[in-house]
Short mmCIF file of C-alpha atoms in Angstrom, two decimals:
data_model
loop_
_atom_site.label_atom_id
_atom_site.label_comp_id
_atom_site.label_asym_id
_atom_site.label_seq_id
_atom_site.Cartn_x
_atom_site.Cartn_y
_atom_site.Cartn_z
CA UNK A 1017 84.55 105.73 108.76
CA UNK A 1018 87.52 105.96 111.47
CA UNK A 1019 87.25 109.93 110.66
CA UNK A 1020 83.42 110.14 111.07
CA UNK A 1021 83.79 108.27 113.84
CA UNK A 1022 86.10 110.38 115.72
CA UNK A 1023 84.21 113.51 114.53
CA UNK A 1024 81.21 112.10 115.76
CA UNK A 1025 82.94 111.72 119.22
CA UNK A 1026 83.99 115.10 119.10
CA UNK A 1027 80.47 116.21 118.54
CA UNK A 1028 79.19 114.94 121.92
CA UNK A 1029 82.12 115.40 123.67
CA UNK A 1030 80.68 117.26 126.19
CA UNK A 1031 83.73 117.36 128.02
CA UNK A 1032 83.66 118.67 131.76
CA UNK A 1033 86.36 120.58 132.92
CA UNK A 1034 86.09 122.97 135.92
CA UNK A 1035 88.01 125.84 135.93
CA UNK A 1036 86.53 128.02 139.18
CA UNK A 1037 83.19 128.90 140.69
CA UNK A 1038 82.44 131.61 142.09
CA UNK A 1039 78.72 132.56 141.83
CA UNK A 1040 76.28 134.64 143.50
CA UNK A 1041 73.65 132.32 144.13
CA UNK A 1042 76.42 129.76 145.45
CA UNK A 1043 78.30 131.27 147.72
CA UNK A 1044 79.85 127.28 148.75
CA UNK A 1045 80.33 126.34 145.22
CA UNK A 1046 83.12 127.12 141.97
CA UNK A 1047 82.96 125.17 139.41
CA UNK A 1048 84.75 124.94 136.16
CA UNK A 1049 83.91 122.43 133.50
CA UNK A 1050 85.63 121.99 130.43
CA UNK A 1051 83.25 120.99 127.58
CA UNK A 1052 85.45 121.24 124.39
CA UNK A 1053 88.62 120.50 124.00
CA UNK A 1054 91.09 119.33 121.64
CA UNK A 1055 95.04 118.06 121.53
CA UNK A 1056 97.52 115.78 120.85
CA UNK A 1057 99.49 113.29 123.43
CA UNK A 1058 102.91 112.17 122.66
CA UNK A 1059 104.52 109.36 123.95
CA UNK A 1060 108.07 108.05 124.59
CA UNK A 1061 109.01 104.08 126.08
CA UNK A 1062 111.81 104.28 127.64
CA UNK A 1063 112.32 99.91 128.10
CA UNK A 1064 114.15 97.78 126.35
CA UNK A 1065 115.51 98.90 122.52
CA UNK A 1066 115.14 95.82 120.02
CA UNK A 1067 111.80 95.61 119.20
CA UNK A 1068 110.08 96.17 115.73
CA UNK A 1069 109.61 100.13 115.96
CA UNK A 1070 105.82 101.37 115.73
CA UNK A 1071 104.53 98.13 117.24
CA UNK A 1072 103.12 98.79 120.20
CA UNK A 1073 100.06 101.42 120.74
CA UNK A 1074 102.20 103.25 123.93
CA UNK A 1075 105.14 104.18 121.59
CA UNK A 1076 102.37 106.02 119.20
CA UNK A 1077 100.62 109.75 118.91
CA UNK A 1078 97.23 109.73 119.72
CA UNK A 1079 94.65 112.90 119.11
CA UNK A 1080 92.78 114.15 122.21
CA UNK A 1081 89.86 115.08 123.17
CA UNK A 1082 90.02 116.15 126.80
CA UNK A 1083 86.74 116.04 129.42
CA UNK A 1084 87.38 117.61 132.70
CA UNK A 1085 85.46 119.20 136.03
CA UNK A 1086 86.90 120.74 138.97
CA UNK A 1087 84.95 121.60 141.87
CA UNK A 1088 85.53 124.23 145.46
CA UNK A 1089 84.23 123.85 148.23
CA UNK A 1090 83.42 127.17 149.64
CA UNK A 1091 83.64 130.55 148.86
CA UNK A 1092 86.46 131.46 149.39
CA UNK A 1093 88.70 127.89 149.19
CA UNK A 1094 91.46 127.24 146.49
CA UNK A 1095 91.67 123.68 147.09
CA UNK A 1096 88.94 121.28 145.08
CA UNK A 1097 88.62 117.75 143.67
CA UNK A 1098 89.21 117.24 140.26
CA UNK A 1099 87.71 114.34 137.56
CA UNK A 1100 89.30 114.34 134.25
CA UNK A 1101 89.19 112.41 131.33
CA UNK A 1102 90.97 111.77 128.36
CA UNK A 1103 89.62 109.92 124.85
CA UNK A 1104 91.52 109.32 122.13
CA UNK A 1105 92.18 108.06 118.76
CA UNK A 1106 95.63 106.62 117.92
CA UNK A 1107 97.33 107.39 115.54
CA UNK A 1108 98.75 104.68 112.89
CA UNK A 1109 102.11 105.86 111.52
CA UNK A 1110 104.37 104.29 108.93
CA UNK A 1111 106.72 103.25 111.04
CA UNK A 1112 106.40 99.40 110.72
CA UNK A 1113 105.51 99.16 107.79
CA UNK A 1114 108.67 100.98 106.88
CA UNK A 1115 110.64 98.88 109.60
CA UNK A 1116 109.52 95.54 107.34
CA UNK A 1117 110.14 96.22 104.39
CA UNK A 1118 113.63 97.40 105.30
CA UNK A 1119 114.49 94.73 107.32
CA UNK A 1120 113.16 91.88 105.16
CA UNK A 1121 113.79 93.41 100.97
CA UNK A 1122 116.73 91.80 100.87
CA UNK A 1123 115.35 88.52 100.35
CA UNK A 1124 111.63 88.55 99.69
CA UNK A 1125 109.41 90.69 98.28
CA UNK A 1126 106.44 92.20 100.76
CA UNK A 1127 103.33 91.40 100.22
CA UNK A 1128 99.98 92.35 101.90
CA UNK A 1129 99.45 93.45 105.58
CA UNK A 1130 96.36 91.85 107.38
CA UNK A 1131 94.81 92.35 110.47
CA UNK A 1132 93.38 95.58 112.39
CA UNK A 1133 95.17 99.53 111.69
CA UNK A 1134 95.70 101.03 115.05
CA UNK A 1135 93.82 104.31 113.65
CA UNK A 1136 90.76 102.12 114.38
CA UNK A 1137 90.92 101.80 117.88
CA UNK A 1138 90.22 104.40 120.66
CA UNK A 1139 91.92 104.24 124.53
CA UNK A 1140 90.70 106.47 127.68
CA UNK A 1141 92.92 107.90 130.72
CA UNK A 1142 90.60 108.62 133.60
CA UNK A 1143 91.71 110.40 136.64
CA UNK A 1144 90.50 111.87 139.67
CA UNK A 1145 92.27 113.64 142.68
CA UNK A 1146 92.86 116.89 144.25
CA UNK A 1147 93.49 120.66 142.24
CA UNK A 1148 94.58 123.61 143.54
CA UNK A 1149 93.73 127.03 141.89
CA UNK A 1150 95.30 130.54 141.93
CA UNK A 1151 93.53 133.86 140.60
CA UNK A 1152 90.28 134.98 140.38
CA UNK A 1153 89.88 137.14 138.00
CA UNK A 1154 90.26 137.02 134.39
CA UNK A 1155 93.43 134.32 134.45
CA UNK A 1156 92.89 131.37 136.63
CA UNK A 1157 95.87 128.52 137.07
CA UNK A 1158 94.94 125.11 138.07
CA UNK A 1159 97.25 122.70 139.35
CA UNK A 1160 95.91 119.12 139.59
CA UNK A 1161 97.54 115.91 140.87
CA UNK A 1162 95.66 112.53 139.81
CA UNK A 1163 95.63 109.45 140.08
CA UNK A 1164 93.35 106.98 137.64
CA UNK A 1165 94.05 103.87 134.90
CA UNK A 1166 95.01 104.25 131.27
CA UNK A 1167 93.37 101.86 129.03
CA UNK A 1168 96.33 99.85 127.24
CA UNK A 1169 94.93 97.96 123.26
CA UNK A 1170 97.91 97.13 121.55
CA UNK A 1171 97.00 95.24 118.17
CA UNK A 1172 97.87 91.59 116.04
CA UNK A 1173 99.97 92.80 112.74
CA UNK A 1174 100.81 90.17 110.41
CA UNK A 1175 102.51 90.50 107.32
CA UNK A 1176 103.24 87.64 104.43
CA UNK A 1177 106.32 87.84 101.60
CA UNK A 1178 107.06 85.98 99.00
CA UNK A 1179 110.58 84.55 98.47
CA UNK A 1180 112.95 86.02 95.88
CA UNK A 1181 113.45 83.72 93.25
CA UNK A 1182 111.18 80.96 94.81
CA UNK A 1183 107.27 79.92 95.10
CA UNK A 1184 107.68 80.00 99.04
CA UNK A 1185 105.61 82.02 100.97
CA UNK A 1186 106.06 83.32 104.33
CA UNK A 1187 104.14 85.01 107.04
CA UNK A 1188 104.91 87.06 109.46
CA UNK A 1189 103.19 87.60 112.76
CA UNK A 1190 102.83 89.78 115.86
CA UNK A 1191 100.46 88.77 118.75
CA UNK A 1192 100.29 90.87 122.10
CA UNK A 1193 99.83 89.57 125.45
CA UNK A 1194 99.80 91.54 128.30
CA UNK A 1195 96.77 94.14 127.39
CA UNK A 1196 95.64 95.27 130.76
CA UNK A 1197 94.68 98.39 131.78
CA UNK A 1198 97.14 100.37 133.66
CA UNK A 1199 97.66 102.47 137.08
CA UNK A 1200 98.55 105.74 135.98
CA UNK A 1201 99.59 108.93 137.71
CA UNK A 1202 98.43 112.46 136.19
CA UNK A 1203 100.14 115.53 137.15
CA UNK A 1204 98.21 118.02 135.18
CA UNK A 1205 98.61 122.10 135.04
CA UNK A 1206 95.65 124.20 133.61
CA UNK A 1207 95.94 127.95 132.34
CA UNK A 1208 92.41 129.68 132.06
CA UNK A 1209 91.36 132.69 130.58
CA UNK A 1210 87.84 134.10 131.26
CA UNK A 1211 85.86 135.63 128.03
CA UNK A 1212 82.91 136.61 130.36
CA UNK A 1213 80.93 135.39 133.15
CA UNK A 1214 80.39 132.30 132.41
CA UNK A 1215 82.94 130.75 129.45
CA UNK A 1216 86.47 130.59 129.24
CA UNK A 1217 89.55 129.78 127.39
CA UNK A 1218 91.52 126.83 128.40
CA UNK A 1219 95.25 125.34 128.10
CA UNK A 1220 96.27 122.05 129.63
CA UNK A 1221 99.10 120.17 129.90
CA UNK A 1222 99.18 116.85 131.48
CA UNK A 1223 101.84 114.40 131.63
CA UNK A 1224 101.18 110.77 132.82
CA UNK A 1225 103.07 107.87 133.37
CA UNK A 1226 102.71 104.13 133.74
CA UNK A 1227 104.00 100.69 133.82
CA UNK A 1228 102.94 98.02 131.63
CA UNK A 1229 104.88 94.90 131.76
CA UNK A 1230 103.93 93.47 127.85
CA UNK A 1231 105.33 91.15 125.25
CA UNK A 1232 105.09 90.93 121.62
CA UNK A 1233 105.28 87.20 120.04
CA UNK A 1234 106.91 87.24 116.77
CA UNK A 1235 106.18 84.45 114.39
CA UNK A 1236 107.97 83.62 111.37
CA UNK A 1237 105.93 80.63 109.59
CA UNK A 1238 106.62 79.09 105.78
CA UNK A 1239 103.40 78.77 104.76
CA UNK A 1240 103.91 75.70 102.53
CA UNK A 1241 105.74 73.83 105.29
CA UNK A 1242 103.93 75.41 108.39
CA UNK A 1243 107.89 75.56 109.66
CA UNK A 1244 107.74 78.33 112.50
CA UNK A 1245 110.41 80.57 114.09
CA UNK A 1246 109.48 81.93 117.29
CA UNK A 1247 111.03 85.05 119.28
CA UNK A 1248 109.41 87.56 121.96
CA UNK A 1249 109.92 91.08 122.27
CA UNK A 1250 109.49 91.99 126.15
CA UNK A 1251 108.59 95.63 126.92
CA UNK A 1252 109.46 96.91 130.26
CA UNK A 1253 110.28 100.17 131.92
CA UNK A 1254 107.35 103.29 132.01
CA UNK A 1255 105.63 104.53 129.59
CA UNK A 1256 105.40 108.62 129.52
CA UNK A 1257 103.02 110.43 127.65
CA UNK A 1258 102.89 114.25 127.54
CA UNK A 1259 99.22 115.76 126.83
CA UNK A 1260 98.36 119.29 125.58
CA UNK A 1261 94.92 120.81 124.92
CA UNK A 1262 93.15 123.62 124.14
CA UNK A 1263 89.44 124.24 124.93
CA UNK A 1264 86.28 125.85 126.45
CA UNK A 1265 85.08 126.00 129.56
CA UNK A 1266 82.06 127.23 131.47
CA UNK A 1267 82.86 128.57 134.60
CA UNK A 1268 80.04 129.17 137.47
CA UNK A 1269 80.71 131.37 140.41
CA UNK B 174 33.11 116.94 100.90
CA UNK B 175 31.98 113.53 99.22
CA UNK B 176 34.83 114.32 96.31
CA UNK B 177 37.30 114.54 99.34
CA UNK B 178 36.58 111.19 100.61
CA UNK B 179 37.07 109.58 96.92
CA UNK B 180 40.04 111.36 96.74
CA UNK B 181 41.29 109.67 99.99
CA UNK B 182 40.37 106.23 99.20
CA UNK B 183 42.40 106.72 95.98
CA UNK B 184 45.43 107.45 97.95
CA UNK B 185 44.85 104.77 100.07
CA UNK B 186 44.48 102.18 97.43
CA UNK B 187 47.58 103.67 95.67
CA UNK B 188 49.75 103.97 99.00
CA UNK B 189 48.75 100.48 99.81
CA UNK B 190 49.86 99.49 96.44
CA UNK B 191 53.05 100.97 96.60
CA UNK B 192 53.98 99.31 100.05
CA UNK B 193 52.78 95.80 98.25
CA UNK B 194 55.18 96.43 95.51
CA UNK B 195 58.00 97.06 97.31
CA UNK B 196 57.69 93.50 98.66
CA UNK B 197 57.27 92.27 95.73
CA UNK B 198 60.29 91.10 94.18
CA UNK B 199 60.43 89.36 90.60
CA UNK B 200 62.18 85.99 90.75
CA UNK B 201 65.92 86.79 90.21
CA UNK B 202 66.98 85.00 87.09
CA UNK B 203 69.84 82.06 87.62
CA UNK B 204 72.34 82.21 84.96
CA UNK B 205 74.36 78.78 84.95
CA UNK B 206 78.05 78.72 83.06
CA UNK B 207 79.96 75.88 81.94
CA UNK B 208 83.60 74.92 81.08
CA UNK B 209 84.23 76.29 77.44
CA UNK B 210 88.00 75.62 77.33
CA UNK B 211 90.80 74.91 79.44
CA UNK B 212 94.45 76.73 78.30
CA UNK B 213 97.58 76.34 79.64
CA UNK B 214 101.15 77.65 79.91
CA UNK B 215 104.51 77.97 82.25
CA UNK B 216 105.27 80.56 84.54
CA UNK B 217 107.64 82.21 86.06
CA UNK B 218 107.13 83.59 89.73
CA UNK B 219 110.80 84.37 90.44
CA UNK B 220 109.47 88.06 90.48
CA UNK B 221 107.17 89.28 93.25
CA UNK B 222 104.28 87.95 91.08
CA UNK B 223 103.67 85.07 88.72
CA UNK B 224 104.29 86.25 85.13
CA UNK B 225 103.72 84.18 82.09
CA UNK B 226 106.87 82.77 81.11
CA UNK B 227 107.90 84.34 77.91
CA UNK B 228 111.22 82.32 77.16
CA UNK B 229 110.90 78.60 77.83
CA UNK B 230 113.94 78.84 80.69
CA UNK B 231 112.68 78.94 83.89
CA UNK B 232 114.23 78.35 87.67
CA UNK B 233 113.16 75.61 88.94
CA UNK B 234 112.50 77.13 92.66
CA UNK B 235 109.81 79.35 90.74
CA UNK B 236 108.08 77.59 87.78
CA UNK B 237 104.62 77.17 87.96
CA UNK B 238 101.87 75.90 85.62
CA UNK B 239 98.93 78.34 84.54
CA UNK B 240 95.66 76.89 83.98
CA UNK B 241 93.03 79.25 82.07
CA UNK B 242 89.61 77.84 82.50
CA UNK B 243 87.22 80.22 80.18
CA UNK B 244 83.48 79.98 80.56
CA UNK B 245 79.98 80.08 78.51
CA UNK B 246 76.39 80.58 79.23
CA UNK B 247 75.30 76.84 79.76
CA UNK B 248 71.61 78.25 79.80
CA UNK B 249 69.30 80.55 82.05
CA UNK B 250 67.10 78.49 84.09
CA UNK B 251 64.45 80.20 85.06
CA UNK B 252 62.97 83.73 83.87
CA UNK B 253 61.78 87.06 86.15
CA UNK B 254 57.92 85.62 86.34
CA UNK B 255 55.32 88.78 85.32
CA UNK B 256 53.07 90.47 88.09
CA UNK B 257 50.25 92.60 87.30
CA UNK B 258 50.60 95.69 90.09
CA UNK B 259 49.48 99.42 89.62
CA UNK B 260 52.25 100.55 89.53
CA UNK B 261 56.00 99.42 88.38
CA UNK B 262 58.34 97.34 91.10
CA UNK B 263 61.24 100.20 90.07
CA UNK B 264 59.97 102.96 90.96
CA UNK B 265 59.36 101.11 94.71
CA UNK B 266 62.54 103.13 96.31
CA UNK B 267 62.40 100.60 99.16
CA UNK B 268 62.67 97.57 96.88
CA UNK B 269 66.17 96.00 97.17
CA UNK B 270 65.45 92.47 95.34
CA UNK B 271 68.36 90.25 94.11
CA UNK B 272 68.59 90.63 90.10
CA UNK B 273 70.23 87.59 89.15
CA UNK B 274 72.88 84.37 90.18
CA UNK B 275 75.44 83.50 88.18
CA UNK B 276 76.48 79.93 88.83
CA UNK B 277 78.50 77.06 87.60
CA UNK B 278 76.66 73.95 86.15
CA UNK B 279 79.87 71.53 86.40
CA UNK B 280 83.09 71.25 88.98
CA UNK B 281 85.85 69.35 88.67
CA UNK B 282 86.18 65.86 89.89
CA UNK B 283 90.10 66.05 88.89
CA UNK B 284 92.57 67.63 88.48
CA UNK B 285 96.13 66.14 87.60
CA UNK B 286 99.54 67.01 86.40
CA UNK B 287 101.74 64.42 84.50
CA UNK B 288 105.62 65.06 83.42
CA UNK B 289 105.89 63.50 80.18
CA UNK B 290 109.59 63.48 80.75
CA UNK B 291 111.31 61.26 83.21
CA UNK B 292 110.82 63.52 86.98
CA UNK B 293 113.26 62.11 89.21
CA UNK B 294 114.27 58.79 90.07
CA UNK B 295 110.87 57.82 91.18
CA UNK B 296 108.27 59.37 88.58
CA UNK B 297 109.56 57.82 85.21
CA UNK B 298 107.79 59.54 82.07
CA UNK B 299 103.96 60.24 81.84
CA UNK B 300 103.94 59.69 85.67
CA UNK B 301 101.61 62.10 87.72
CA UNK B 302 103.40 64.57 89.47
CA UNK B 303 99.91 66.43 91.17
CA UNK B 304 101.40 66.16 94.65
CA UNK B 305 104.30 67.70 93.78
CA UNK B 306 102.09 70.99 92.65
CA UNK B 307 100.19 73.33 95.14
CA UNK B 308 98.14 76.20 94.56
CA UNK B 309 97.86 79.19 96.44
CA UNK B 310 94.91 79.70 97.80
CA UNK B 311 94.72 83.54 99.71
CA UNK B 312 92.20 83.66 103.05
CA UNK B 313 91.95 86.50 106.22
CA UNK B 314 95.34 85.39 107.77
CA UNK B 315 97.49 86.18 104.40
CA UNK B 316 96.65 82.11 102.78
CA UNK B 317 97.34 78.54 102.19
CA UNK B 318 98.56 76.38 100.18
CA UNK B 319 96.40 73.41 98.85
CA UNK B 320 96.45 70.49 96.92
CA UNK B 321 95.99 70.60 93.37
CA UNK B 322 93.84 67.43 93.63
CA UNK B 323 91.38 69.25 96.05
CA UNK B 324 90.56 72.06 93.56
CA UNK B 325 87.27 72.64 92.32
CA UNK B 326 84.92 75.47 90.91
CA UNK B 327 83.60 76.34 94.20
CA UNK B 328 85.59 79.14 95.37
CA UNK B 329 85.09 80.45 91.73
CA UNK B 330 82.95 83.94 92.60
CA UNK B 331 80.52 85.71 90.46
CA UNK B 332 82.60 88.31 89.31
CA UNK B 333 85.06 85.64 87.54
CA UNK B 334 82.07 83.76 85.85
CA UNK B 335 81.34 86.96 84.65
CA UNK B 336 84.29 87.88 83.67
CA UNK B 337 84.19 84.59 81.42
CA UNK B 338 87.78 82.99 83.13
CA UNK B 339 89.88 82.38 85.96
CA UNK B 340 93.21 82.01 86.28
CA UNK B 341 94.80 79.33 88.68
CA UNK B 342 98.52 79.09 89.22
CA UNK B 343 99.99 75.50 90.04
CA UNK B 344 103.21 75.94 92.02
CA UNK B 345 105.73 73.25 91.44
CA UNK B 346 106.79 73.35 95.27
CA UNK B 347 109.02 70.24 94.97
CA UNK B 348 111.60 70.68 92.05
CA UNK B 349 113.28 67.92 90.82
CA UNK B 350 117.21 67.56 91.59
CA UNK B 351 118.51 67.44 88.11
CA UNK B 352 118.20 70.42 85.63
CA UNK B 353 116.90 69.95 82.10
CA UNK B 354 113.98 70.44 79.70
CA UNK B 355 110.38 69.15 80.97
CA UNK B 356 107.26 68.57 79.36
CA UNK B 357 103.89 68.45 81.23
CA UNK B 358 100.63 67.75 80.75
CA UNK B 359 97.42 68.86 82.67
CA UNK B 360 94.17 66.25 82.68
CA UNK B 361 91.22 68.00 83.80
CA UNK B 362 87.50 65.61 84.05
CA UNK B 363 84.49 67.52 84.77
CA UNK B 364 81.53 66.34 86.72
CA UNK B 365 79.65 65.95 83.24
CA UNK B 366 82.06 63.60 82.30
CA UNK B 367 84.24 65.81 79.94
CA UNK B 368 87.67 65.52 80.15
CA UNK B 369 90.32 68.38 78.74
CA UNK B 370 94.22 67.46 78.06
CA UNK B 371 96.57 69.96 77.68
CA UNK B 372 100.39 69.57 77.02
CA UNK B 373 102.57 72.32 77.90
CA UNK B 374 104.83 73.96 75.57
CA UNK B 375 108.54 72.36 77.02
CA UNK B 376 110.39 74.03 79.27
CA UNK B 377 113.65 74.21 80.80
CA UNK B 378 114.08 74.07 84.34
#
């Protein structure tokens, strides 16, 4: 379902880039819109160490599809304004999972996992701002600096055990706060190769980073007692996320 | 040209008749079960699940009491009724009509555990020991545990009535203090006014 789902997206992802215009007809617009295109981000959190790895959504992969349009004014101008956006799916590793069952085999055995998988959930970056392109023939260079929000959804995980040696049972619990959507700034450098008039070949590479000031509430509660143990994880510091892509484009000039 | 007009009205009559079958579901046939037999036996959930308890020593921490309730057919109260249609229900693709329930025709009204060897210092022998017994009972946020007294058939689903029993594991979640060999004994009374007794092999714990 999550994969027909993000195939489906992909499908009519009629993604937008611009790449350059230059056309006959109009002489005062270039435009260059990427329609297709497909990556990876990667991110690293740099804030506080401690926390359960794999936990929250900004430490995790994601797969890209990239929507972008950039758009001169005039014939013969190099500077243009730029709208681009950025969907994608994230990508659930094993990384918890791994993380509590290491930490917590000693003394009881792991259960079940409840709640949502990250792979079900989709964020956005959206940017727009100004781009500045060199070339204008075959290979075309667009630098971009934007501006725009990041959409931040990281997820409840809860986990129960069993006691060793024991009919206790135990559960384990992670509840966010601090989901808001994020100001984010997008420096963003695109490599285009024309194929004929009107389509082209595109590379991107954006990097972005934010700040989201988030915790993570960890709850430890016996289930026959309803005893709880309480302790929060508080992520700080920016969050940097490095984008690549490859795509199509149509170009008018 | 006149043959052509028969012709239609035939389809019509046996399109029409097709979209009335569809919507015409037989009356699902109730299948009611009863209690046929209540078994039961110590085990040992030391592990990371409850296993039946194949030497008769046991920690205390982890013992636990299975109960096997096994079921019958009590009887099928009502039958799929017969409609006279052109053509058959089946072969309606859009038909999606329930085929049958399968319910239970009794619940319990009780459910106890007695030690027939002195407990602790304040259950003597042939005292009942239900509170000190939970069962596990799982839900969307991992489970619960509830009391033995509050059990019934009605979480029982149709795939365990079918399956003709369902297991239920007591968890003794309050151990006595002192070590030794116990003896209990599960009472069971039924809403029809059956009761089953059980004594459980002894076991040391």
């Amino acid at each position: 379902m999550k994969k027909n789902l993000f195939v489906l997206l992909l499908l009519v992802a009629f993604s937008f880039e611009i790449i350059q215009a230059q056309e006959e007809k109009t002489d005062n617009l270039q435009l260059l819109i990427k329609f297709f295109s497909l990556g990876n981000t990667w991110s690293r959190f740099s804030g506080d160490r401690g926390y359960p790895p794999g936990l929250p959504y900004c430490t995790k992969e994601t797969y890209d599809v990239q929507l972008a349009m950039s758009a001169f004014f005039g014939k013969n101008s190099n500077w243009g304004i730029d709208v681009s956006l950025v969907l994608s799916n994230i990508y659930d590793d094993d990384k918890f999972d791994m993380y509590v069952r290491n930490n917590w085999s000693s003394d009881y055995y792991y259960l079940s996992q409840y709640k949502s998988s990250y792979s079900d959930e989709f964020v956005y970056r959206f940017g727009s701002g100004v781009c500045y392109k060199y070339g204008k023939k075959r290979f075309i260079i667009i630098t971009k600096a934007l501006i725009g929000v990041t959409s931040f959804k990281n997820i409840e995980k809860s986990v129960s055990f069993k006691k060793k040696d024991s009919n206790d049972m135990y559960l384990l619990n992670y509840v966010p706060s601090g989901n808001t959507d994020s100001f984010t700034i997008m420096p963003c450098v695109s490599f285009g190769f024309r194929l004929n008039r009107i389509l082209a070949l595109t590379f991107d590479a954006m990097y972005s980073v934010y700040r989201n000031n988030f915790s993570y509430t960890e709850t430890f509660t016996d289930l026959y007692t309803d005893h709880q143990t309480l302790n929060t994880y508080k992520y700080k510091g920016p969050v940097n996320n490095l984008s690549i892509s490859f795509g199509l484009a149509f170009t008018v000039f | 040209m006149r043959s052509l007009k028969v012709i239609i009205i035939l389809m019509v009559i046996a399109v029409t008749g097709m979209a009335a079958d569809c919507c015409n579901c037989p009356e699902p046939e109730t299948h009611e079960y009863t209690l046929a037999s209540l078994s039961v036996g110590n085990v040992d959930n030391s592990g990371e699940y409850a296993v039946d308890a194949d030497i008769q020593l046991v920690k205390k921490e982890s013992y636990g009491i299975k109960l096997l309730f096994s079921f019958k057919i009590a009887e099928q109260t009502s039958r799929a009724s017969l409609n006279f249609s052109l053509m058959q229900s089946a072969y309606a693709a859009c038909c999606f009509c329930d085929e049958a329930y399968y319910a239970m025709t009794d619940s319990i009204v009780s459910l106890h555990i007695f030690s027939e060897t002195d407990f602790d210092a304040s259950h003597p022998g042939d005292s009942d020991i239900s509170e000190y017994f939970k069962i596990f009972k799982t839900n969307e946020k991992a489970g619960e545990f509830i009391s033995i007294v509050n059990y019934s058939f009605s979480s029982i689903s149709e795939y365990e009535i079918l399956y003709g029993s369902v297991p239920v594991i007591c968890f003794l979640m309050t151990p006595p203090s002192d070590s030794g060999e116990y003896r209990f004994r599960v009472e069971a009374l039924l809403s029809d006014g059956r009761k089953f007794t059980e004594t459980i092999n002894a076991v040391l714990i």
